[in-house]
Tab-separated table of N, CA and C in Angstrom:
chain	number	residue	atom	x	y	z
V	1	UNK	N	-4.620	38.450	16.658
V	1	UNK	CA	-5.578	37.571	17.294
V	1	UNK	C	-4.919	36.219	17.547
V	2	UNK	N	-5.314	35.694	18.636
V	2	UNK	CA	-4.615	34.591	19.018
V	2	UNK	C	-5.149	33.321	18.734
V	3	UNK	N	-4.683	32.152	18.116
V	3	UNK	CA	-5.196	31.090	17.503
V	3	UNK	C	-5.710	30.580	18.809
V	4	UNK	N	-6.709	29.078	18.146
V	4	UNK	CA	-7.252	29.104	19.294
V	4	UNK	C	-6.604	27.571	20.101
V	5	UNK	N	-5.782	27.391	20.216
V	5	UNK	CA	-4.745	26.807	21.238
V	5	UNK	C	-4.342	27.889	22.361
V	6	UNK	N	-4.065	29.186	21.751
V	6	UNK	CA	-3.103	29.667	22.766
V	6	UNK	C	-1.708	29.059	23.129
V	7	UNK	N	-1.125	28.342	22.171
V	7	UNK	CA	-0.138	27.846	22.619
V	7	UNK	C	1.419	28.748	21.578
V	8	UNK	N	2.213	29.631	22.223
V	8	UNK	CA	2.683	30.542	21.426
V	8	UNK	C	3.779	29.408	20.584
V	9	UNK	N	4.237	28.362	20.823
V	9	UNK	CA	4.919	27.575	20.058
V	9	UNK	C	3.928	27.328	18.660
V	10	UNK	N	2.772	26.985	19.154
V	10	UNK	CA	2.123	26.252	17.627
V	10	UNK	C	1.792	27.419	16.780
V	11	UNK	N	1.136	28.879	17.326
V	11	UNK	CA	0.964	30.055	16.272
V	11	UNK	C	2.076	30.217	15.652
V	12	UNK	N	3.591	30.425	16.594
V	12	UNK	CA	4.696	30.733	15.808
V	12	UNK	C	4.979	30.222	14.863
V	13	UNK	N	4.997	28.661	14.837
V	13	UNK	CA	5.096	27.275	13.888
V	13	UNK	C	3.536	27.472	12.456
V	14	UNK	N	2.617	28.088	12.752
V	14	UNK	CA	1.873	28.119	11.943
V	14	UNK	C	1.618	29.583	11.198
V	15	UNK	N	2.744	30.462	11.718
V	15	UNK	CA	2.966	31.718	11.035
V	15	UNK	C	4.127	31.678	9.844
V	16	UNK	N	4.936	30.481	10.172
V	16	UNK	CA	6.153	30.536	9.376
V	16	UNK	C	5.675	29.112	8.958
V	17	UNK	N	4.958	28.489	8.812
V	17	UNK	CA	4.868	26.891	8.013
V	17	UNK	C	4.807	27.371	6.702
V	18	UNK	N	5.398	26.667	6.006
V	18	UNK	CA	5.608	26.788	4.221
V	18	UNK	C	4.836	25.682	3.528
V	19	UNK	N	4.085	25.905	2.799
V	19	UNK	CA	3.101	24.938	2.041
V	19	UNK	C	4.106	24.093	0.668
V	20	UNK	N	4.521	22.760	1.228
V	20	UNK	CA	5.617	22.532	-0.004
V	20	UNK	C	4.851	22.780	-1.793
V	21	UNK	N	5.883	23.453	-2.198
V	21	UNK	CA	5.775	23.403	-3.398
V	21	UNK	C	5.546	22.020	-4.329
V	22	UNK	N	4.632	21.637	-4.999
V	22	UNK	CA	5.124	20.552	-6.285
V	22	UNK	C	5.667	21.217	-7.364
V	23	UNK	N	5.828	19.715	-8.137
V	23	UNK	CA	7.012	20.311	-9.345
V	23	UNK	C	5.959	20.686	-10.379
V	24	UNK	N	4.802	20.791	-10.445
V	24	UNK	CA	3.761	21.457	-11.627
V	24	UNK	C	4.307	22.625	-11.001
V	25	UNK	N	3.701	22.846	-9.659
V	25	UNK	CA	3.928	24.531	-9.474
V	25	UNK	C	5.371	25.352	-9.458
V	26	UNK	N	6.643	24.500	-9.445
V	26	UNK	CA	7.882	24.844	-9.784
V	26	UNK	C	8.230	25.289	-11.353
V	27	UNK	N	7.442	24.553	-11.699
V	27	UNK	CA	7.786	24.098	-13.502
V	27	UNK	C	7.027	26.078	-13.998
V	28	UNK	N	5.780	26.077	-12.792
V	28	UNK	CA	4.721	26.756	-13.757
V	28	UNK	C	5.280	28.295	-13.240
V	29	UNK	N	6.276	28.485	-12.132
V	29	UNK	CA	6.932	29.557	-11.898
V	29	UNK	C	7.562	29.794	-12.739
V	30	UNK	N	8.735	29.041	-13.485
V	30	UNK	CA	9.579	29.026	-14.283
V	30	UNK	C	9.218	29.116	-15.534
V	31	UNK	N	8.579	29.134	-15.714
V	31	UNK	CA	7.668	29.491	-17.251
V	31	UNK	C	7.724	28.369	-18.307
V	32	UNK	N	7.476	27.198	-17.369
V	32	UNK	CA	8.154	25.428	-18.200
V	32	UNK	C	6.448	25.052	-17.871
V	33	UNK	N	6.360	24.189	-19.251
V	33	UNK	CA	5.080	23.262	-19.179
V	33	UNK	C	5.356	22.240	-18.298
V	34	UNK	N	4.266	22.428	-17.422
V	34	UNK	CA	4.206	21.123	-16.576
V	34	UNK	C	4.401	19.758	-17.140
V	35	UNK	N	3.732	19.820	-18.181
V	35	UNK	CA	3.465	18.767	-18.639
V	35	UNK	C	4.861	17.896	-19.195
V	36	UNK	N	5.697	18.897	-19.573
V	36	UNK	CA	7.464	18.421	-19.545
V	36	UNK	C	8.033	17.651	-18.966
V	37	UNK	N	7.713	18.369	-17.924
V	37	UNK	CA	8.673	18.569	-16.648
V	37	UNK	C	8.364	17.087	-15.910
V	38	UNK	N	7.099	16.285	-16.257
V	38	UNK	CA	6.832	14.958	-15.775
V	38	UNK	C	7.187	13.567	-16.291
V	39	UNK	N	8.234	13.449	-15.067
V	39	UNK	CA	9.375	11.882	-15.608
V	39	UNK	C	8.712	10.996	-15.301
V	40	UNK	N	8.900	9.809	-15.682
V	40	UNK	CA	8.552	8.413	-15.056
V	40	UNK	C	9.404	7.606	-15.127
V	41	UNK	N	9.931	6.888	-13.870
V	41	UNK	CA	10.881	6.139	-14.039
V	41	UNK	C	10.495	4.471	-13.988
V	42	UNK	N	11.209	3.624	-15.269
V	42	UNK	CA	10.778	2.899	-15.376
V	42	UNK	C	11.072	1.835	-13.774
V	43	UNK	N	10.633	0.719	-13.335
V	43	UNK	CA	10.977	0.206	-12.116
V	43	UNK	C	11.538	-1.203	-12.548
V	44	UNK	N	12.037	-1.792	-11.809
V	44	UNK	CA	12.443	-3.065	-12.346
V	44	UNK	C	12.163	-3.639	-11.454
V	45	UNK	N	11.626	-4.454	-12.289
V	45	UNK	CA	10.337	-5.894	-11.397
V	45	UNK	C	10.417	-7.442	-12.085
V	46	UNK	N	10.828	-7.876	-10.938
V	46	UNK	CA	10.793	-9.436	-11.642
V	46	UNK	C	9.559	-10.597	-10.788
V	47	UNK	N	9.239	-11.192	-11.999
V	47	UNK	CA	8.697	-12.028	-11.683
V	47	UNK	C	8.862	-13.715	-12.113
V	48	UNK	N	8.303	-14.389	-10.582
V	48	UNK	CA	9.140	-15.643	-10.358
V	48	UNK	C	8.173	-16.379	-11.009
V	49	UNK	N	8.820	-17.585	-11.716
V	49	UNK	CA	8.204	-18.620	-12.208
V	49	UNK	C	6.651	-18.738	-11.961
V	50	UNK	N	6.444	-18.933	-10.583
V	50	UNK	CA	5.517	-19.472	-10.304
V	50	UNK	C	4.259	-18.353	-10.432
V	51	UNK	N	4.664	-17.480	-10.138
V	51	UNK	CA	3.741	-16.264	-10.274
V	51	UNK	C	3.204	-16.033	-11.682
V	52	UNK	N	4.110	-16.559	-12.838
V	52	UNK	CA	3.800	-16.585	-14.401
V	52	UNK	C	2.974	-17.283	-14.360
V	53	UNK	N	2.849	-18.868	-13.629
V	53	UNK	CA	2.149	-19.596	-13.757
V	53	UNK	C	0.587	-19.500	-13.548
V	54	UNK	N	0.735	-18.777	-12.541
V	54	UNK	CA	-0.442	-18.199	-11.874
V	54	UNK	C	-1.204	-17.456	-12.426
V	55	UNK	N	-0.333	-16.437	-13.429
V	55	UNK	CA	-1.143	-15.085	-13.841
V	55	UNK	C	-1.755	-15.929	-15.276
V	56	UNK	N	-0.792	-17.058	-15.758
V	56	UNK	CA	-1.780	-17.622	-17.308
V	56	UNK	C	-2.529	-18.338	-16.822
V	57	UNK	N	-2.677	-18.850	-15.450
V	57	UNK	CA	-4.060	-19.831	-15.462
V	57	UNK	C	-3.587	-21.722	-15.091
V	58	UNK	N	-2.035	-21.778	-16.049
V	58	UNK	CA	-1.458	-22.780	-15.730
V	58	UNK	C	-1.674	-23.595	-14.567
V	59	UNK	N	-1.503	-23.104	-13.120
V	59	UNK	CA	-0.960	-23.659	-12.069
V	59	UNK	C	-2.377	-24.890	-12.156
V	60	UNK	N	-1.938	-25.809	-11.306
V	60	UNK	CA	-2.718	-26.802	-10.503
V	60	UNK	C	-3.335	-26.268	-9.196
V	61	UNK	N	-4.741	-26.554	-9.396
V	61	UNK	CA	-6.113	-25.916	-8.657
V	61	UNK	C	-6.593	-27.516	-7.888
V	62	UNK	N	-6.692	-27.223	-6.605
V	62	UNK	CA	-7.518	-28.276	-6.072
V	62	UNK	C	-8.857	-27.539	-6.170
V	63	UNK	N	-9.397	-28.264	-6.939
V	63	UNK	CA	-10.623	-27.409	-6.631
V	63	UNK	C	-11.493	-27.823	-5.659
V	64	UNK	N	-11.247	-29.142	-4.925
V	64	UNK	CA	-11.937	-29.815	-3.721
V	64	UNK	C	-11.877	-29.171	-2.919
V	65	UNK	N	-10.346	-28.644	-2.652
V	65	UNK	CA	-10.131	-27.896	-1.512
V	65	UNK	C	-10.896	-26.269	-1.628
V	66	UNK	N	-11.350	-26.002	-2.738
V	66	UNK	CA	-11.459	-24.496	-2.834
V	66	UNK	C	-13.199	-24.543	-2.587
V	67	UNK	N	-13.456	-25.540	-2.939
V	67	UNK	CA	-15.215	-25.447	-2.801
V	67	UNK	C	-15.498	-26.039	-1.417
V	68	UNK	N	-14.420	-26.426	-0.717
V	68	UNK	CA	-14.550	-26.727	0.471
V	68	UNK	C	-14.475	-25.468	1.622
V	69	UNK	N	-13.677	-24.486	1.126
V	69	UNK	CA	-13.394	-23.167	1.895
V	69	UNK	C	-14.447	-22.239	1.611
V	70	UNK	N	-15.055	-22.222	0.771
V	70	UNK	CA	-16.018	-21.653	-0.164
V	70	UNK	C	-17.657	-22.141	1.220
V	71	UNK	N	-17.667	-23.336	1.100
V	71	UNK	CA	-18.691	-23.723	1.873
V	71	UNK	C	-18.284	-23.482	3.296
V	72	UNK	N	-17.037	-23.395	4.262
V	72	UNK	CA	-17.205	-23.047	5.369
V	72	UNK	C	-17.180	-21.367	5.351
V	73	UNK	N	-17.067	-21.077	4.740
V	73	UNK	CA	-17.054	-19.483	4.504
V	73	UNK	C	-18.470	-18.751	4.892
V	74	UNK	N	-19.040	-19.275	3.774
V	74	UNK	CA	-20.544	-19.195	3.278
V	74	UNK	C	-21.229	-19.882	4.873
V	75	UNK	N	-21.238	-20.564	5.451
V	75	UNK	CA	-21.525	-21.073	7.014
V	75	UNK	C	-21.487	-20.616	7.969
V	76	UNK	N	-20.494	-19.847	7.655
V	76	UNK	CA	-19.651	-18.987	9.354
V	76	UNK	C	-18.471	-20.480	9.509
V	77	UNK	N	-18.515	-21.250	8.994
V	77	UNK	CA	-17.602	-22.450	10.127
V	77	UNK	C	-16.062	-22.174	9.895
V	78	UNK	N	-15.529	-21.612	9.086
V	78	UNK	CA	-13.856	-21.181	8.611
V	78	UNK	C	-13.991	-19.939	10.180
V	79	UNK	N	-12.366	-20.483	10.196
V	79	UNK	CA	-11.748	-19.839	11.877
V	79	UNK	C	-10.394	-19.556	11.028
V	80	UNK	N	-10.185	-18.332	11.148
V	80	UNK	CA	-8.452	-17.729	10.535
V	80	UNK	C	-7.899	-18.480	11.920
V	81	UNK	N	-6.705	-18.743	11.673
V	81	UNK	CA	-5.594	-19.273	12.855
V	81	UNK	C	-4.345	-18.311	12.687
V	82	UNK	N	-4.577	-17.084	13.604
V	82	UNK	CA	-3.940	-16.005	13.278
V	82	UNK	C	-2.443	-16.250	13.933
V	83	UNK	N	-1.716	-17.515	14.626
V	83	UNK	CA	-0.514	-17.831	15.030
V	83	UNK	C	-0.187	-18.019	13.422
V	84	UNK	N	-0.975	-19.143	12.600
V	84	UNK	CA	-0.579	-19.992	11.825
V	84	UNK	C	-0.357	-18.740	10.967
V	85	UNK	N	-1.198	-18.095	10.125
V	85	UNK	CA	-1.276	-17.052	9.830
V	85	UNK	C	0.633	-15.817	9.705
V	86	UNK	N	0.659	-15.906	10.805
V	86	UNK	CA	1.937	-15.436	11.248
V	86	UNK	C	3.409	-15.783	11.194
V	87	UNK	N	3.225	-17.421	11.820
V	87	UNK	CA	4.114	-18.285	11.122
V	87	UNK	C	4.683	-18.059	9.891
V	88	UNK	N	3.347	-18.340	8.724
V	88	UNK	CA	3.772	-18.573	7.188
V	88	UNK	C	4.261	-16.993	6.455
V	89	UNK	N	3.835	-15.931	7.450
V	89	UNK	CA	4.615	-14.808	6.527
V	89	UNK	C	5.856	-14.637	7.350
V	90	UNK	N	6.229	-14.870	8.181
V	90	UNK	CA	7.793	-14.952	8.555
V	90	UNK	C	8.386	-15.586	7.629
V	91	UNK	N	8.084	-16.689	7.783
V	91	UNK	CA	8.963	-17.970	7.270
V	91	UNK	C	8.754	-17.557	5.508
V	92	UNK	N	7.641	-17.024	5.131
V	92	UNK	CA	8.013	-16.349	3.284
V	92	UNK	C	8.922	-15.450	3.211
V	93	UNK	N	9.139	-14.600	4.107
V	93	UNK	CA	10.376	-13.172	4.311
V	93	UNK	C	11.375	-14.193	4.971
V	94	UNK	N	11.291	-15.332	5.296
V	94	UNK	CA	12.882	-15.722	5.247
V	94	UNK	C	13.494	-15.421	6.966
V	95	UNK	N	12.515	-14.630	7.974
V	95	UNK	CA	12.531	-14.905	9.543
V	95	UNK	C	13.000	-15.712	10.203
């Protein structure tokens, strides 16, 4: 019966497609506990000064400025400036 494309490239391609294996179901052919067989590799991640600062609470907060964004928010009156926007993540990646 003919799929319903009719297109003999895509039946052929969907007669021979192989469903990838994971490594539970590799492990569980092989007669290995999955549960083994699962690595984790640790990653190495650094973090910059300022970001420490940030995550204890440390940093310096305008808070004028924040209850000020807070109230045009809450208004409708805040406008994203999606050039400006654009600008500042270039210029953080160093663009």
């Amino acid at each position: 019966m003919k799929g319903i494309t009719g297109n003999p490239a895509l039946e052929a391609y969907q007669r021979f497609a192989v469903k990838p294996v994971s490594s539970a179901q590799q492990a569980q052919g092989a007669g290995v506990d999955p549960a083994s067989t699962t690595s984790t590799k640790a990653a190495k991640v650094s973090i910059s000064a300022e970001a420490r600062e940030l995550a204890a609470g440390n940093a310096p907060v305008n808070t004028q400025k924040v209850e000020s964004l807070r109230a045009a928010i809450v208004d409708g009156s805040f406008q994203v400036n999606p050039t400006l926007v654009a600008q500042r993540m270039l210029d953080g990646v160093g663009a």
